[in-house]
Amino acid sequence: MSVLQSIFLGIIQGLTEFLPVSSSGHLAIIQNIFQIDTGSSILFDILLHLGTLLVVFIVYWKDIWKLILEALHMLGDIFYNLAALFKGSEADGKKPYRRVVRSNYRKFVVLLLVSTIPTGIMGVLGEKLIKGASDTLLVPGICLLITGALLLLSDRMENCTKIPKDVTYKEGVLVGIAQGFATLPGLSRSGTTIAACLFCGFDRRFAVKYSFILSIPAILGAAVLEIKDVGAEVVGGGLVGTYLAGMVAAALVGYVCIRTMLVVVRNKKFKYFAFYCFAVGIISIVCNFVL
């Protein structure tokens, strides 16, 4: 794989990771049609995803920092409550327990955890299915048609106002299941999770934030599962530079796209991406039988 091919794939990753058109689907389609050989490099795939993950940290660093602090404070409260339980009642007969989930950000932390669990389970159980689906044009094509349908339905949803304190844990699980299905190539992760959030009545701005921050544990989890196989790869110094070029391209393009998504969701402009998904999905299915 050349540097230009790496940058090209990085641009595709950056465009499609945050825009609701499926990064994995496009990468699978482009690699199959143009016969771009990445050497089945797990390291390259990991670096591309880490490039877009970096963008999430940059755009939402204030929220992420707040979530980390609140998560640590929650752990502190849990240990405090456990200590109080073992010490027994105070003199007045009341146990000095602290309420652990008592703010929007703390509820946000728990919701992210609740959503991540089903995604992780589905990702592990369906690992072989996902890898096999990327070797054909048929599955990405069908999944892109499904993505288009979800986007059209999302535009028809009324504007709702749910923020973390209003969201139920059941709804958090449903969003996590939606993200689990989105591991299939062609089923957009951002489009599917944002659609799931909107179907559950999330505020549109919060739906985008929830979707992108939820990608952090999903991407890191996938990287951890795959990194054990990186050691078996033979990667020369020049190839590492080639891979890093793709990673940088993914990060730069991804930053522009994540900003664009905030406007798209707020203004209900998903339909344009839906039509695009329909077109690419049909082309992919046709190419599967022609090529």
Coordinates of C-alpha atoms in Angstrom, one line a residue:
M1 CA 0.0 0.0 0.0
S2 CA 1.3 3.4 -1.0
V3 CA 1.3 6.6 1.0
L4 CA -1.4 8.1 -1.3
Q5 CA -3.6 5.0 -0.9
S6 CA -3.2 5.2 2.9
I7 CA -4.1 8.9 2.9
F8 CA -7.1 8.2 0.6
L9 CA -8.4 5.5 3.0
G10 CA -7.8 7.9 5.9
I11 CA -9.9 10.5 4.2
I12 CA -12.7 8.0 3.6
Q13 CA -12.5 6.9 7.2
G14 CA -12.6 10.6 8.5
L15 CA -15.5 11.4 6.2
T16 CA -17.6 8.3 6.9
E17 CA -16.9 7.7 10.6
F18 CA -18.8 10.8 11.7
L19 CA -21.1 11.4 8.7
P20 CA -23.9 8.8 8.8
V21 CA -22.8 6.8 5.8
S22 CA -20.7 4.0 7.4
S23 CA -16.9 4.1 7.5
S24 CA -16.5 0.3 7.6
G25 CA -19.0 -0.1 4.7
H26 CA -17.1 2.4 2.5
L27 CA -13.7 0.9 3.3
A28 CA -14.9 -2.6 2.5
I29 CA -16.5 -1.4 -0.8
I30 CA -13.5 0.7 -1.9
Q31 CA -11.0 -2.0 -1.1
N32 CA -13.1 -4.7 -3.0
I33 CA -13.8 -2.5 -6.1
F34 CA -10.4 -0.9 -6.4
Q35 CA -8.4 -3.9 -5.1
I36 CA -6.5 -1.8 -2.6
D37 CA -4.3 -4.1 -0.6
T38 CA -3.8 -3.1 3.0
G39 CA -2.2 -6.5 3.6
S40 CA -5.2 -7.2 5.9
S41 CA -3.3 -5.0 8.4
I42 CA -4.9 -4.9 11.8
L43 CA -2.5 -2.2 12.8
F44 CA -3.7 0.0 9.9
D45 CA -7.3 -0.4 10.9
I46 CA -6.6 0.4 14.5
L47 CA -4.6 3.5 13.6
L48 CA -7.4 4.8 11.4
H49 CA -10.0 4.4 14.1
L50 CA -7.6 5.9 16.7
G51 CA -7.3 8.9 14.4
T52 CA -11.0 9.6 14.4
L53 CA -11.2 8.8 18.1
L54 CA -8.7 11.6 18.8
V55 CA -11.2 14.0 17.1
V56 CA -13.9 13.0 19.6
F57 CA -11.5 13.9 22.5
I58 CA -10.7 17.2 20.9
V59 CA -14.3 18.3 20.2
Y60 CA -15.8 17.0 23.5
W61 CA -12.8 17.3 25.8
K62 CA -14.7 19.4 28.4
D63 CA -17.6 16.9 28.6
I64 CA -15.2 13.9 28.6
W65 CA -13.1 15.5 31.4
K66 CA -16.2 16.2 33.4
L67 CA -17.4 12.6 32.9
I68 CA -14.0 11.2 34.1
L69 CA -14.1 13.4 37.2
E70 CA -17.7 12.5 38.0
A71 CA -16.9 8.8 37.5
L72 CA -14.1 9.0 40.0
H73 CA -16.3 10.9 42.5
M74 CA -19.0 8.2 42.0
L75 CA -16.4 5.5 42.9
G76 CA -15.5 7.5 46.0
D77 CA -19.2 7.7 47.0
I78 CA -19.6 3.9 46.5
F79 CA -16.6 3.1 48.7
Y80 CA -17.9 5.6 51.3
N81 CA -21.2 3.9 51.3
L82 CA -19.6 0.5 51.7
A83 CA -17.6 1.8 54.6
A84 CA -20.7 3.2 56.2
L85 CA -22.5 -0.1 55.7
F86 CA -19.8 -2.0 57.6
K87 CA -19.5 0.5 60.3
G88 CA -23.2 0.3 61.1
S89 CA -25.7 2.9 62.1
E90 CA -24.7 6.3 63.6
A91 CA -25.9 7.3 67.0
D92 CA -29.2 8.8 65.7
G93 CA -29.9 5.5 63.9
K94 CA -29.5 6.8 60.4
K95 CA -26.8 5.5 58.0
P96 CA -25.0 8.3 56.3
Y97 CA -25.2 7.0 52.8
R98 CA -24.5 9.3 49.8
R99 CA -26.6 9.3 46.7
V100 CA -24.3 8.1 43.9
V101 CA -26.2 9.2 40.8
R102 CA -27.3 12.8 41.7
S103 CA -26.5 14.9 38.6
N104 CA -26.8 14.9 34.8
Y105 CA -23.2 14.1 34.3
R106 CA -23.3 11.2 36.8
K107 CA -26.4 9.8 35.0
F108 CA -24.5 10.3 31.7
V109 CA -21.7 8.1 33.1
V110 CA -24.0 5.3 34.0
L111 CA -25.9 5.5 30.7
L112 CA -22.6 5.2 28.8
L113 CA -21.8 2.1 30.8
V114 CA -25.2 0.6 30.3
S115 CA -25.0 1.2 26.5
T116 CA -21.5 -0.2 26.2
I117 CA -22.2 -3.5 27.8
P118 CA -24.6 -4.9 25.0
T119 CA -22.3 -3.4 22.3
G120 CA -19.3 -5.3 23.8
I121 CA -21.2 -8.6 24.1
M122 CA -22.5 -8.3 20.5
G123 CA -19.1 -7.3 19.2
V124 CA -17.3 -10.3 20.7
L125 CA -20.0 -12.8 19.7
G126 CA -20.2 -11.5 16.2
E127 CA -16.5 -11.0 15.5
K128 CA -16.2 -13.7 12.8
L129 CA -19.5 -12.6 11.2
I130 CA -18.3 -9.0 10.9
K131 CA -14.9 -9.9 9.4
G132 CA -16.6 -12.2 6.8
A133 CA -19.2 -9.6 5.9
S134 CA -16.4 -7.1 4.9
D135 CA -15.1 -9.5 2.3
T136 CA -18.1 -9.1 0.1
L137 CA -20.0 -6.2 -1.5
L138 CA -23.4 -7.6 -0.8
V139 CA -23.6 -7.2 2.9
P140 CA -22.3 -3.6 3.0
G141 CA -24.8 -2.8 0.2
I142 CA -27.8 -4.1 2.0
C143 CA -26.7 -2.5 5.3
L144 CA -26.3 0.9 3.5
L145 CA -29.9 0.6 2.3
I146 CA -31.0 0.0 6.0
T147 CA -28.9 3.0 7.0
G148 CA -30.7 5.2 4.5
A149 CA -34.1 4.1 5.8
L150 CA -33.1 4.8 9.4
L151 CA -31.9 8.3 8.4
L152 CA -35.2 9.1 6.6
L153 CA -37.1 8.0 9.7
S154 CA -34.9 10.1 11.9
D155 CA -35.7 13.3 10.0
R156 CA -39.4 12.6 10.6
M157 CA -39.0 12.5 14.4
E158 CA -40.3 15.4 16.4
N159 CA -37.9 17.5 18.4
C160 CA -37.7 16.1 21.9
T161 CA -36.0 17.4 25.0
K162 CA -34.6 14.4 26.9
I163 CA -31.3 15.0 28.6
P164 CA -29.5 12.5 30.8
K165 CA -31.8 12.9 33.8
D166 CA -34.8 12.1 31.6
V167 CA -33.3 9.0 29.9
T168 CA -34.1 5.6 31.3
Y169 CA -31.5 2.8 31.6
K170 CA -33.7 0.7 29.3
E171 CA -33.3 3.3 26.6
G172 CA -29.5 3.3 27.2
V173 CA -29.5 -0.5 26.6
L174 CA -31.5 0.0 23.3
V175 CA -28.9 2.5 22.1
G176 CA -26.1 0.1 23.0
I177 CA -27.9 -2.7 21.0
A178 CA -28.2 -0.4 18.0
Q179 CA -24.5 0.3 18.2
G180 CA -23.8 -3.4 18.4
F181 CA -25.7 -4.0 15.1
A182 CA -23.7 -1.1 13.6
T183 CA -20.5 -3.1 13.7
L184 CA -21.7 -4.7 10.5
P185 CA -20.1 -3.0 7.4
G186 CA -22.5 -0.6 5.8
L187 CA -24.6 0.1 8.9
S188 CA -23.4 3.5 10.0
R189 CA -22.5 3.6 13.7
S190 CA -23.1 7.3 14.0
G191 CA -26.3 7.2 11.9
T192 CA -27.7 4.1 13.8
T193 CA -26.9 5.4 17.3
I194 CA -28.2 8.9 16.6
A195 CA -31.3 7.5 15.1
A196 CA -31.8 5.2 18.1
C197 CA -31.3 8.2 20.4
L198 CA -33.9 10.3 18.5
F199 CA -36.4 7.4 18.5
C200 CA -36.0 7.3 22.3
G201 CA -36.7 11.0 22.5
F202 CA -33.3 12.5 23.1
D203 CA -32.6 16.2 22.6
R204 CA -31.0 16.4 19.1
R205 CA -27.8 18.0 20.3
F206 CA -27.5 15.6 23.2
A207 CA -28.1 12.7 20.7
V208 CA -25.1 13.7 18.7
K209 CA -22.9 14.1 21.8
Y210 CA -24.1 10.8 23.2
S211 CA -23.4 8.9 20.0
F212 CA -19.9 10.2 19.5
I213 CA -18.8 9.9 23.2
L214 CA -20.3 6.4 23.2
S215 CA -17.9 5.5 20.4
I216 CA -14.9 5.9 22.7
P217 CA -15.3 2.7 24.7
A218 CA -16.5 0.9 21.6
I219 CA -13.4 1.8 19.5
L220 CA -11.0 1.3 22.4
G221 CA -12.6 -2.1 23.2
A222 CA -12.3 -3.2 19.6
A223 CA -8.6 -2.0 19.5
V224 CA -7.8 -4.0 22.7
L225 CA -9.3 -7.2 21.2
E226 CA -7.4 -6.8 17.9
I227 CA -4.1 -5.5 19.3
K228 CA -3.1 -9.0 20.4
D229 CA -2.8 -10.0 16.7
V230 CA -0.7 -7.0 15.7
G231 CA 2.4 -8.7 17.1
A232 CA 2.1 -11.3 14.3
E233 CA 2.4 -8.6 11.6
V234 CA 5.6 -7.8 9.9
V235 CA 5.6 -4.0 9.6
G236 CA 8.6 -2.2 8.3
G237 CA 9.6 1.4 9.3
G238 CA 8.4 2.8 6.0
L239 CA 5.1 1.1 6.3
V240 CA 4.5 2.6 9.8
G241 CA 5.0 6.0 8.3
T242 CA 2.5 5.1 5.6
Y243 CA -0.1 4.0 8.2
L244 CA 0.5 7.2 10.2
A245 CA -0.2 9.3 7.1
G246 CA -3.6 7.6 6.9
M247 CA -4.3 8.2 10.6
V248 CA -3.5 11.9 10.3
A249 CA -5.7 12.3 7.3
A250 CA -8.6 10.5 9.1
A251 CA -8.2 12.9 12.1
L252 CA -8.1 16.1 10.1
V253 CA -11.1 15.2 7.9
G254 CA -13.0 13.8 10.9
Y255 CA -12.7 17.1 12.8
V256 CA -14.6 18.9 10.0
C257 CA -17.2 16.2 9.7
I258 CA -18.0 16.0 13.4
R259 CA -18.7 19.7 13.4
T260 CA -20.9 19.3 10.3
M261 CA -23.0 16.6 12.0
L262 CA -24.1 19.0 14.7
V263 CA -25.7 21.2 12.1
V264 CA -27.1 18.3 10.1
V265 CA -28.9 16.7 13.0
R266 CA -30.2 20.0 14.4
N267 CA -31.6 21.1 11.0
K268 CA -33.0 17.6 10.1
K269 CA -30.9 17.2 6.9
F270 CA -30.4 13.5 7.2
K271 CA -32.4 12.9 4.0
Y272 CA -29.5 13.9 1.8
F273 CA -27.3 11.3 3.4
A274 CA -30.1 8.8 3.1
F275 CA -30.3 9.3 -0.6
Y276 CA -26.5 8.9 -0.8
C277 CA -26.6 5.6 1.1
F278 CA -29.4 4.3 -1.1
A279 CA -27.3 5.1 -4.2
V280 CA -24.0 3.6 -2.9
G281 CA -25.9 0.6 -1.5
I282 CA -27.5 -0.2 -4.9
I283 CA -24.2 0.3 -6.7
S284 CA -22.5 -2.1 -4.2
I285 CA -25.1 -4.8 -4.6
V286 CA -24.9 -4.5 -8.4
C287 CA -21.1 -4.7 -8.4
N288 CA -21.3 -7.8 -6.2
F289 CA -23.0 -9.7 -9.0
V290 CA -21.2 -8.0 -11.9
L291 CA -17.5 -7.9 -10.8

